[in-house]
mmCIF file of C-alpha atoms in Angstrom:
data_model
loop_
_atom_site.group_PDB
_atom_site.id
_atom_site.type_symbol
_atom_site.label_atom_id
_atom_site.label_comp_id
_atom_site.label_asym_id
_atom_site.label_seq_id
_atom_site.Cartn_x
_atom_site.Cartn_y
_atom_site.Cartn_z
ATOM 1 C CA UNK A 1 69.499 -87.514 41.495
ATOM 2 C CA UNK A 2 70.108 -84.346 43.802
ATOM 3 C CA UNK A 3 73.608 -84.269 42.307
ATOM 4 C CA UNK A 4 72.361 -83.358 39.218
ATOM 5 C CA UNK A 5 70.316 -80.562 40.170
ATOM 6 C CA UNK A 6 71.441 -77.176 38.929
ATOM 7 C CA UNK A 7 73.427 -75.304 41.769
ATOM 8 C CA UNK A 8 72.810 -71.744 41.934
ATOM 9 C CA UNK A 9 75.885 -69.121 42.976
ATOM 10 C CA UNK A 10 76.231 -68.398 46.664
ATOM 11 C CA UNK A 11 74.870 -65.102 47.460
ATOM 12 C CA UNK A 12 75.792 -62.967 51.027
ATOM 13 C CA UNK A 13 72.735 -62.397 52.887
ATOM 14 C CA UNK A 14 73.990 -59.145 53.933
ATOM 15 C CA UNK A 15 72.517 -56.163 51.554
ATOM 16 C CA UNK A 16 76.505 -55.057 51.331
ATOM 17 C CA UNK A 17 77.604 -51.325 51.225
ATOM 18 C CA UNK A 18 74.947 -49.155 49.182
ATOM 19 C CA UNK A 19 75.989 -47.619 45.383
ATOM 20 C CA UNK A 20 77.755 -44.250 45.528
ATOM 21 C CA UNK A 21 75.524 -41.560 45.746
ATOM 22 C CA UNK A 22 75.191 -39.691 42.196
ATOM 23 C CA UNK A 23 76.496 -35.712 42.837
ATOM 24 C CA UNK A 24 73.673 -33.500 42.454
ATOM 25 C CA UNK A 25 74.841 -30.463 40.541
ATOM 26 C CA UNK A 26 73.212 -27.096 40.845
ATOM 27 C CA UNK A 27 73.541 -24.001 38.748
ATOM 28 C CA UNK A 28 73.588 -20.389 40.608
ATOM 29 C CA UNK A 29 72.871 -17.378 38.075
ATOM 30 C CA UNK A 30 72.938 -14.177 40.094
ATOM 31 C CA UNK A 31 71.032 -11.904 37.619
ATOM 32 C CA UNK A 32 70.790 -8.161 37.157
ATOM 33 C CA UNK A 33 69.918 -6.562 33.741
ATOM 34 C CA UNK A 34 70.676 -9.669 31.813
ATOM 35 C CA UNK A 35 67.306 -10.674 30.179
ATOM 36 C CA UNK A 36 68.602 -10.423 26.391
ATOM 37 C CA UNK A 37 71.480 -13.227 27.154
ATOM 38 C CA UNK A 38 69.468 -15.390 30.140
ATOM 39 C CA UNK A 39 66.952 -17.590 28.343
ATOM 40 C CA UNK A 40 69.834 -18.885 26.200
ATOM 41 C CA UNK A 41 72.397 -19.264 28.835
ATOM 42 C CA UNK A 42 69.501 -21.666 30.370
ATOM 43 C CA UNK A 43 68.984 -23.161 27.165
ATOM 44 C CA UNK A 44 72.756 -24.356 26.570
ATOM 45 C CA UNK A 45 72.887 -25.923 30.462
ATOM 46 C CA UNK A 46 73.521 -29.833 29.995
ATOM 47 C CA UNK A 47 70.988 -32.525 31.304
ATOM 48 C CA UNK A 48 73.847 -33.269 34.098
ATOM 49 C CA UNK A 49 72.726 -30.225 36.119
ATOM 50 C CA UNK A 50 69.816 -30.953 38.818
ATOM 51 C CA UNK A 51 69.140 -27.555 39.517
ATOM 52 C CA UNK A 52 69.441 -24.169 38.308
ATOM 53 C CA UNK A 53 68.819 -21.322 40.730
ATOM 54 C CA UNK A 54 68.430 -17.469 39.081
ATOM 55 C CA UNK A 55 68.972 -14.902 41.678
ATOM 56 C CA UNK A 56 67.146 -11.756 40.548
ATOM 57 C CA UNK A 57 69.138 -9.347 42.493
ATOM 58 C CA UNK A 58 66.084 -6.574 42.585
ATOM 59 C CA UNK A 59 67.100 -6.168 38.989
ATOM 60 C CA UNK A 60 65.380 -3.058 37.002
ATOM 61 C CA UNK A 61 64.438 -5.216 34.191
ATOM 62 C CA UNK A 62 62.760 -7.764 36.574
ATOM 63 C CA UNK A 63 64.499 -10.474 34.756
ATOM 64 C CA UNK A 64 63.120 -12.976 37.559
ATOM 65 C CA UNK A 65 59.767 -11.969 36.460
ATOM 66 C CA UNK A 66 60.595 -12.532 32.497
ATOM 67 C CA UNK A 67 62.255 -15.805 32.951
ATOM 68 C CA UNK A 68 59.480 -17.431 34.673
ATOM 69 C CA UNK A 69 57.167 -16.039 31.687
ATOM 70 C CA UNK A 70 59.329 -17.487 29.465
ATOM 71 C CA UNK A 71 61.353 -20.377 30.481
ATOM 72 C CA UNK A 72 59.645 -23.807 30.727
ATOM 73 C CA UNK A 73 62.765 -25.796 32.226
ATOM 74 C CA UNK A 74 61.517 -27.333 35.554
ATOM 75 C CA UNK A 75 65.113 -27.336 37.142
ATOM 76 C CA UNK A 76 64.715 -23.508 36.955
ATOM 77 C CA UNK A 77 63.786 -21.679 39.994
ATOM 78 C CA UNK A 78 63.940 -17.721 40.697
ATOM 79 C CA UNK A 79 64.531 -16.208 43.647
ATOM 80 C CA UNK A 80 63.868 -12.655 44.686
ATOM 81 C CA UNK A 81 66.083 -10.419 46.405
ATOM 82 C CA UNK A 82 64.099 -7.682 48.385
ATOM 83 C CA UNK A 83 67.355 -5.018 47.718
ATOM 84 C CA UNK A 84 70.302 -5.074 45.511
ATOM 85 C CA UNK A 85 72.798 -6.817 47.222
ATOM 86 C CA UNK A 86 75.819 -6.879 44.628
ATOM 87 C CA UNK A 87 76.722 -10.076 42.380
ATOM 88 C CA UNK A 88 78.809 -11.924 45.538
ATOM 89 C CA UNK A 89 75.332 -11.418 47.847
ATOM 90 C CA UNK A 90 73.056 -13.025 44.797
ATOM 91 C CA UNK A 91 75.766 -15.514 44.408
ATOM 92 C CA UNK A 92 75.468 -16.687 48.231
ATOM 93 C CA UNK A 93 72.003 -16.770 48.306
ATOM 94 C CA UNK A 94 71.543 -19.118 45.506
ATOM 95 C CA UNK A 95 74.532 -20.898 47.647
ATOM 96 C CA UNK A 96 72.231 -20.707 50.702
ATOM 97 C CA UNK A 97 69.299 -22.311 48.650
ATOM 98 C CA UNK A 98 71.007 -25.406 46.471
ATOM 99 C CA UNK A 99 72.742 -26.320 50.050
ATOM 100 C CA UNK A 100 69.839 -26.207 51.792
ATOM 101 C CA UNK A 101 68.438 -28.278 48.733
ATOM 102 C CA UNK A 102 71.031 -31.255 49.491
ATOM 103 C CA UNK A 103 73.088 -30.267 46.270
ATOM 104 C CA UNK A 104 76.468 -31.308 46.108
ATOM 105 C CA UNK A 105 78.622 -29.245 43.379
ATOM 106 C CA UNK A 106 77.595 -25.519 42.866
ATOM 107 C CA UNK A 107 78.671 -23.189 39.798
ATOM 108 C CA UNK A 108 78.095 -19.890 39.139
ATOM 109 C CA UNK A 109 77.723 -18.781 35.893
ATOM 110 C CA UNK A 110 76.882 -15.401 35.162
ATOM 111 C CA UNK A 111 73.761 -14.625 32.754
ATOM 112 C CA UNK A 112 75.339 -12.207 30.427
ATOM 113 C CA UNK A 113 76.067 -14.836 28.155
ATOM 114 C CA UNK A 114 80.116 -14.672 28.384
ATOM 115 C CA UNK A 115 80.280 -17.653 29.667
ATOM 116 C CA UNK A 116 79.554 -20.835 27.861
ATOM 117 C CA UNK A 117 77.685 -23.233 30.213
ATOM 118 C CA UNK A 118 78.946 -26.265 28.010
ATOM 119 C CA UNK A 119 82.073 -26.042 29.873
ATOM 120 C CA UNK A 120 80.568 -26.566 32.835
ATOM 121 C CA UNK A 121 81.621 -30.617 32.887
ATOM 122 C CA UNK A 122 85.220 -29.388 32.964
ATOM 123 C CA UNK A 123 84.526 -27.392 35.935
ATOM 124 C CA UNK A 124 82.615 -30.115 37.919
ATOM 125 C CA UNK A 125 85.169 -33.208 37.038
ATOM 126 C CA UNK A 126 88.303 -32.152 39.347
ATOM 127 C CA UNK A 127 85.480 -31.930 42.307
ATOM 128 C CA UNK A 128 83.988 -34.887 41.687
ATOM 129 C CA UNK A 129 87.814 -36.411 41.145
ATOM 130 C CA UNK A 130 88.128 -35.290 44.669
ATOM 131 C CA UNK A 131 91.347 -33.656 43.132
ATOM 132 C CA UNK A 132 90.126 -30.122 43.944
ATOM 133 C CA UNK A 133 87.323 -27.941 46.378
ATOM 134 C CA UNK A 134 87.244 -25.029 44.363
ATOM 135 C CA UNK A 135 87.897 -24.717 40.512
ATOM 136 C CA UNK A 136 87.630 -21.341 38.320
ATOM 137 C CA UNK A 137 87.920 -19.757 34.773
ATOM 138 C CA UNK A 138 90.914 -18.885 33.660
ATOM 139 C CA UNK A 139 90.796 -16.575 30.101
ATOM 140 C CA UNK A 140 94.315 -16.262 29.965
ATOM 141 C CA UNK A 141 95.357 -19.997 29.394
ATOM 142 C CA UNK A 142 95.281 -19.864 25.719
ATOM 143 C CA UNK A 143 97.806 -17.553 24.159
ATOM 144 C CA UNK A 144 95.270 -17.404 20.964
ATOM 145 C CA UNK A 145 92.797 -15.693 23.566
ATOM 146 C CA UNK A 146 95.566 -13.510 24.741
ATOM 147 C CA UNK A 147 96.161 -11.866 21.460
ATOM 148 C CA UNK A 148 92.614 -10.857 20.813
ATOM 149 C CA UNK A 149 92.691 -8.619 24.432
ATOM 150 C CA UNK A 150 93.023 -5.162 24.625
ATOM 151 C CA UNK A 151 96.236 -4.625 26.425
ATOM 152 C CA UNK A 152 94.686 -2.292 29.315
ATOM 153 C CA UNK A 153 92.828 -5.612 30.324
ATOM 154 C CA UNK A 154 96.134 -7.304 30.111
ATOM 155 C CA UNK A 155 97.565 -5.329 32.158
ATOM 156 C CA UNK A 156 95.029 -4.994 34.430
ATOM 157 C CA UNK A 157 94.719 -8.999 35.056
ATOM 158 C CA UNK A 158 97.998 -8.995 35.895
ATOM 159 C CA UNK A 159 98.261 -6.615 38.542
ATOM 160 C CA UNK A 160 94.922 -8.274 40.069
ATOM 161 C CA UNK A 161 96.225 -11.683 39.523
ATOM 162 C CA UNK A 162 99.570 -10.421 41.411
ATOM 163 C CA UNK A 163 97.290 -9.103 44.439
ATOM 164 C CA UNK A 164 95.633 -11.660 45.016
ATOM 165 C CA UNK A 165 98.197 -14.200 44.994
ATOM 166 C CA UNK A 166 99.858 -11.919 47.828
ATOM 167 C CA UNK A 167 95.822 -11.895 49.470
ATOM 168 C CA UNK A 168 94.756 -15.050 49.214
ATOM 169 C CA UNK A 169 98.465 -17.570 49.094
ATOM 170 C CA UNK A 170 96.899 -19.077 45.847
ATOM 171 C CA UNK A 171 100.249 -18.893 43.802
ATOM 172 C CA UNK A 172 99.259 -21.282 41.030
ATOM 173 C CA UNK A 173 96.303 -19.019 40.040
ATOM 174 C CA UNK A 174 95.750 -16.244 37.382
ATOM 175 C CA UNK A 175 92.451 -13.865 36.134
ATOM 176 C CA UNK A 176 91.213 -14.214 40.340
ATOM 177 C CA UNK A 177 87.968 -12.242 39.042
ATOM 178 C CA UNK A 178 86.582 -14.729 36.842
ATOM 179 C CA UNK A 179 82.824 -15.797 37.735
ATOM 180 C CA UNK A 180 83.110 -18.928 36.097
ATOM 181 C CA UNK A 181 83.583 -21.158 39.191
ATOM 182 C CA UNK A 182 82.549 -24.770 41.153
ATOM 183 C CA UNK A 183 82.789 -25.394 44.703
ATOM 184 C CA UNK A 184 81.889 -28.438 46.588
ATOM 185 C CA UNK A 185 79.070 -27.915 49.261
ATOM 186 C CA UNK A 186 81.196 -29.094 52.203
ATOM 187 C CA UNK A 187 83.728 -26.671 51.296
ATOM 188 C CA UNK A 188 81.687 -23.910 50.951
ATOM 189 C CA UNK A 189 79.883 -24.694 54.243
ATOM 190 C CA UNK A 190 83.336 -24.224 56.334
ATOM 191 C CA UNK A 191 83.047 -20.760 55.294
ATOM 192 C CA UNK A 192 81.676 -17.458 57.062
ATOM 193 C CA UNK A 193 79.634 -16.436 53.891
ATOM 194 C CA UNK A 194 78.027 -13.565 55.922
ATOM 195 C CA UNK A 195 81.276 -12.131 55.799
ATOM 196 C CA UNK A 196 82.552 -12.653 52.738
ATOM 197 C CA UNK A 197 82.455 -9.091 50.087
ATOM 198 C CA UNK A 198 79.122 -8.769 48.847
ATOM 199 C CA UNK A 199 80.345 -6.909 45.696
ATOM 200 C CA UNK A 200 82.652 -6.694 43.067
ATOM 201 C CA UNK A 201 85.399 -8.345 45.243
ATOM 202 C CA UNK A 202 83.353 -11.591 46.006
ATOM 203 C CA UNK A 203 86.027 -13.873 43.861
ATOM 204 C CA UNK A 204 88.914 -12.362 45.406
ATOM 205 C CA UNK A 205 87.573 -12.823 48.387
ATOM 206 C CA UNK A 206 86.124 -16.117 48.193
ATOM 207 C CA UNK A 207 89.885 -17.458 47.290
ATOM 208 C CA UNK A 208 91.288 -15.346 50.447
ATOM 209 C CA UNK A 209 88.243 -17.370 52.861
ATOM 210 C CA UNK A 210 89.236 -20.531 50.795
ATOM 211 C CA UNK A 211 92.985 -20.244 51.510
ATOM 212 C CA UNK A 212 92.412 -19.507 55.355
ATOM 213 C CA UNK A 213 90.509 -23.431 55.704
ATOM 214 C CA UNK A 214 93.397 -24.822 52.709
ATOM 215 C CA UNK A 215 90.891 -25.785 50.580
ATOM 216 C CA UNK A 216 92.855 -26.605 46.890
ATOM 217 C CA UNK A 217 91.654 -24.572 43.912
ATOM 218 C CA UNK A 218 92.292 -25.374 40.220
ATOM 219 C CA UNK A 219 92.362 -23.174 37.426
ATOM 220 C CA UNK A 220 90.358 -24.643 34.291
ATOM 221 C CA UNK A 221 91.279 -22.757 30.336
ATOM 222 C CA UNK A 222 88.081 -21.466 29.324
ATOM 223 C CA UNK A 223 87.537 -18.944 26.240
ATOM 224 C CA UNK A 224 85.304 -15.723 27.459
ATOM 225 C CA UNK A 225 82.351 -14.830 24.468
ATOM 226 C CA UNK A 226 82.259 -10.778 23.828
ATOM 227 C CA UNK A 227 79.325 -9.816 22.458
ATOM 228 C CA UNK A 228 76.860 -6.716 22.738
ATOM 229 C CA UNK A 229 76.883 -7.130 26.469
ATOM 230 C CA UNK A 230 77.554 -3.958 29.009
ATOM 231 C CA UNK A 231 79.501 -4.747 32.500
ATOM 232 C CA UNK A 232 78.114 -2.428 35.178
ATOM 233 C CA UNK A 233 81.889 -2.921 36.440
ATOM 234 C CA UNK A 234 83.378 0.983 36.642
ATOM 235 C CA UNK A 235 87.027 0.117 37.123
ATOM 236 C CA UNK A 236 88.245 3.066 38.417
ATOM 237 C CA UNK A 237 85.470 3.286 41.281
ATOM 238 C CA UNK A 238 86.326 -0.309 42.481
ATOM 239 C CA UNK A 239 90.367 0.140 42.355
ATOM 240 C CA UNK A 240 90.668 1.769 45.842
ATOM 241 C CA UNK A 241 88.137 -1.073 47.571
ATOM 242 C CA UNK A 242 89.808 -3.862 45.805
ATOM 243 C CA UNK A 243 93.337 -2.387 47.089
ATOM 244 C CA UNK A 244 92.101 -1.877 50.353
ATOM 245 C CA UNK A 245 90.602 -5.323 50.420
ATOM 246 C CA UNK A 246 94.106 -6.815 49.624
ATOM 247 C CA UNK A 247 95.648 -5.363 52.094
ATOM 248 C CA UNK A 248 93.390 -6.327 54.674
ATOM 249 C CA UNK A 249 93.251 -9.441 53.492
ATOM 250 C CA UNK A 250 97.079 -10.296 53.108
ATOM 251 C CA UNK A 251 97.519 -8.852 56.588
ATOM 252 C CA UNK A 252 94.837 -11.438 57.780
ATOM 253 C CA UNK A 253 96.031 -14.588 55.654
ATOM 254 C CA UNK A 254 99.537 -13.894 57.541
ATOM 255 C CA UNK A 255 98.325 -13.735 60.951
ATOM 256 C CA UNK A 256 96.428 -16.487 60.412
ATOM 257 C CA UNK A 257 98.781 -18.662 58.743
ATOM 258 C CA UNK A 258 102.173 -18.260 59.898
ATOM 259 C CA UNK A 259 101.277 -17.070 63.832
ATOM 260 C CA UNK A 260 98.159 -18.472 65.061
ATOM 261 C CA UNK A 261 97.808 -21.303 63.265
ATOM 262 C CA UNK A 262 101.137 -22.167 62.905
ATOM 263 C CA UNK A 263 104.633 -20.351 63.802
ATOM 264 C CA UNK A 264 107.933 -21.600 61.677
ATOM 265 C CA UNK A 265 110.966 -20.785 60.175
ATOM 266 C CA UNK A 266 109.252 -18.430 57.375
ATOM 267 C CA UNK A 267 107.845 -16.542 60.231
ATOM 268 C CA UNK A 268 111.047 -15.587 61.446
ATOM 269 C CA UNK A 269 111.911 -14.811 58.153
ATOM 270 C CA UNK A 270 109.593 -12.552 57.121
ATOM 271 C CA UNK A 271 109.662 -10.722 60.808
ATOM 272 C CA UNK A 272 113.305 -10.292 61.041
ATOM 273 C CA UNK A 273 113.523 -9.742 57.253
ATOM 274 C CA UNK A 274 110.726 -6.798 57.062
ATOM 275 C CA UNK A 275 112.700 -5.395 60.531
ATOM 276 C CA UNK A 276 115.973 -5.369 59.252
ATOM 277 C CA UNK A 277 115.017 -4.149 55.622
ATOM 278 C CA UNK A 278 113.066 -1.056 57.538
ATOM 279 C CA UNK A 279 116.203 -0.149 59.809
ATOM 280 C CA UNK A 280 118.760 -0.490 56.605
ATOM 281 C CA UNK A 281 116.209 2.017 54.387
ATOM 282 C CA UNK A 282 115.423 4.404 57.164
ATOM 283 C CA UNK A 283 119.396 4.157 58.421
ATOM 284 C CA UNK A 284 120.812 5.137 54.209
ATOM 285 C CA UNK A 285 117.948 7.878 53.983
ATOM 286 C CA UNK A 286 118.664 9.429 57.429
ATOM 287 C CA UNK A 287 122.116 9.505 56.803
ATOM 288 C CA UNK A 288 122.253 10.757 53.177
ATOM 289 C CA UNK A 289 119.854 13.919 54.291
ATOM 290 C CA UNK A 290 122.022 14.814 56.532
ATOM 291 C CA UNK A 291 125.291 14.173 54.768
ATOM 292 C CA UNK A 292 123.604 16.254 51.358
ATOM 293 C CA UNK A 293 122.233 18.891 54.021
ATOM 294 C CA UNK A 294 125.986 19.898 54.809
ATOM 295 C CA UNK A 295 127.678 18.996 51.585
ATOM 296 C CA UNK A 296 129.254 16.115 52.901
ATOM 297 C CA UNK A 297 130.089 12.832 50.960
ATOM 298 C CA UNK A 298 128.611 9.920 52.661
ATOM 299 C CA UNK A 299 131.418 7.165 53.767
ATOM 300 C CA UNK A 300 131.189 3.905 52.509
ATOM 301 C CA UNK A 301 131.384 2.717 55.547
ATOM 302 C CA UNK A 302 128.060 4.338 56.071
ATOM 303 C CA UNK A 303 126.706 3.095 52.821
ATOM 304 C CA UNK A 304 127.730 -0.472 53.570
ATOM 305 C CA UNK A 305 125.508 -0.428 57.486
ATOM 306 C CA UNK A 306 122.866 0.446 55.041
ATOM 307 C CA UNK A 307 123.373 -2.103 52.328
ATOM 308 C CA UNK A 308 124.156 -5.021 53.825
ATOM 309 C CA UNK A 309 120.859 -4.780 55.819
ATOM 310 C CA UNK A 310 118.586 -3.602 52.918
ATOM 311 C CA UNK A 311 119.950 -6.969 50.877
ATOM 312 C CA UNK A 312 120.343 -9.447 53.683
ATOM 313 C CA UNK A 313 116.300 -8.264 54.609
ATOM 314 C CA UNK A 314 115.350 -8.454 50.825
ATOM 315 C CA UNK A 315 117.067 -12.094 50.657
ATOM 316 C CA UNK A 316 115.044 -13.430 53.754
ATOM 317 C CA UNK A 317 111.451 -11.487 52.468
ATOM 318 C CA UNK A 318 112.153 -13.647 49.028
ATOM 319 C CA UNK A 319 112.882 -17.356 51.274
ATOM 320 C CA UNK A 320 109.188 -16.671 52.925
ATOM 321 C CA UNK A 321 108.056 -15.860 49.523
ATOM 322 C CA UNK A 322 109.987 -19.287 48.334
ATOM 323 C CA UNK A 323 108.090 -21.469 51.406
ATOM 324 C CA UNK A 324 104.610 -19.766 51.243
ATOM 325 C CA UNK A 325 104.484 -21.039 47.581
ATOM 326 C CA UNK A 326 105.753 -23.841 47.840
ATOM 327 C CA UNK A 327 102.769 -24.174 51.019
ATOM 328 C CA UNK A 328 100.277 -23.738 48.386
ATOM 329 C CA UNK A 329 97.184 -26.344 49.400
ATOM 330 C CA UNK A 330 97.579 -29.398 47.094
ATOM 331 C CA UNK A 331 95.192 -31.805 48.620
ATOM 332 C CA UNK A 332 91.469 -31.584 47.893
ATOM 333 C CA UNK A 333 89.458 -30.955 51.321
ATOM 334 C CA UNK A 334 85.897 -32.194 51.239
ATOM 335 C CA UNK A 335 86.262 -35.757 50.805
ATOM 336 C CA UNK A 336 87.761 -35.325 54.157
ATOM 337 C CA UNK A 337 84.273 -33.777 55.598
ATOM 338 C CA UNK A 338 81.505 -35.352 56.988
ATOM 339 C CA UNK A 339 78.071 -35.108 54.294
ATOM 340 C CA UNK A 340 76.251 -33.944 57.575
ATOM 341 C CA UNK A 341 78.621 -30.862 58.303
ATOM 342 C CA UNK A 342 76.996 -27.173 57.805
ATOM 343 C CA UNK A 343 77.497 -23.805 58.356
ATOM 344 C CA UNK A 344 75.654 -24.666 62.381
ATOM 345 C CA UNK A 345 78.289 -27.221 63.206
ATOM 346 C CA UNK A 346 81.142 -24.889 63.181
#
């Protein structure tokens, strides 16, 4: 009779490895003069976001006092700044907080209402693909959205765009200053965020910090909203910093990447290739003044010791150019950090 007793499935007595983890996702909204967009940019945020974090960077308007008046979303918390820090320092201490929180995935979206927080699964899904650390707006994707911008802006992307591809080694990249972004908490905690620009520069910055550890960043088509909304951005105030900033920065990224951390055939390249280029220039202009100073028509003999260096220099500056994009970081960092890693274990 025990044969015929029903025989139930054999079952490990060993609780086996526990379910993934769900990503807690956290929303930073540094926030200065921006109370007639902010209550709807909170309103649009999708139930996938655990947190949202507004930064009221000592804003005139107190706008962290009027959205905890009127906001009722219990994800939503405000936090003071005692002085005006700039949009990067908001930015990194709502950072600060949602790590400190245990959050996973942090975006920043700004509260002017430009950007449409709906988007915000496109941003997430490469970092929780593990196919990316870092991913960012990019307005100039869609060549309908092109059309529509004034040409000055245009023009003005692109030259950015250039600079920091030359700062930060982030070749596949365009429109670096877009605040639309998503980066993984163990990335960001790799970083020296005390040191990163406070200001207008934070983005570019943030991708020259992000390029020094090779974390991979992902551009993601997004269409801006223009409405009645006023930058505080004065263009022509920030163009010597943000120049100055490249510099420094491309000098750094160089140093960093191609002597101390690691010394190769693009090195030489771009020493010997700079050295030689220098010589040939200085060598042709010497020469020329001092031919045209006595009427005297430079020999092409003379010519050619200039040439052949100027080109054969130009030709080995454009080979490092070739390798350091091809270098650019493919491979996503974080799932390659421990959970437990901070800002205190480095």
């Amino acid at each position: 009779m025990m044969d015929n007793w029903p025989q139930e499935p054999l079952r490990s007595r060993s609780p086996g490895p526990p379910p993934p983890r769900v990503a807690r996702i956290a929303v930073v909204i540094p926030s200065y003069r921006v109370t007639a967009h902010i209550l709807d940019v909170l309103a649009r945020i999708g139930p996938e976001v655990a947190a949202i974090y507004v930064v009221d960077d000592r804003c005139p308007d107190r706008s962290g006092d009027f959205v905890q008046a009127h906001c009722a979303d219990a994800r939503v918390r405000v936090i003071r700044r005692q002085d005006n820090g700039g949009v990067g320092l908001a930015t990194i201490t709502g950072y600060r907080q949602a790590m400190a929180d245990g959050c996973d995935i942090l975006v920043k979206i700004d509260g002017d209402g430009q950007m449409d927080p709906r988007l915000l699964p496109r941003f997430v899904r490469p970092i929780l693909d593990g196919t990316a650390d870092y991913a960012k707006g990019n307005r100039f994707f869609n060549p309908e959205d092109v059309r529509s911008m004034p040409a000055v802006r245009l023009a003005g992307n692109a030259v950015l765009s250039f600079m920091t591809k030359l700062s930060s080694g982030y070749w596949n990249i365009f429109d670096p200053t877009n605040g639309y972004t998503a980066v993984h908490a163990r990335t960001l905690a790799q970083l020296p965020l005390e040191r990163i620009a406070p200001r207008y520069f934070f983005e570019s910055d943030l991708l020259f910090r992000l390029g020094t550890i090779r974390a991979a960043v992902i551009d993601i088509p997004m269409t801006a909203v223009y409405g009645e909304e006023r930058s505080h951005l004065r263009i022509f105030r920030v163009i010597p910093a943000f120049l100055a900033g490249h510099a420094r920065n491309f000098a750094k990224r160089i140093v960093y990447n191609y002597v101390l951390r690691d010394f190769s055939i693009a090195t030489l390249e771009l020493a010997f290739g700079a050295l030689i280029l220098v010589f040939g220039v200085i060598f042709g202009a010497w020469n020329w003044a001092i031919n045209a100073s006595r009427g005297i028509i430079t020999s092409s003999g003379t010519v050619m010791l200039s040439a052949l260096p100027i080109i054969a220099g130009l030709q080995m500056i454009l080979s490092f150019i070739n390798y350091d994009i091809l270098s650019v970081p493919r491979r996503a960092l974080h799932p390659f950090l421990s959970a437990g890693e901070d800002e205190g274990d480095r």
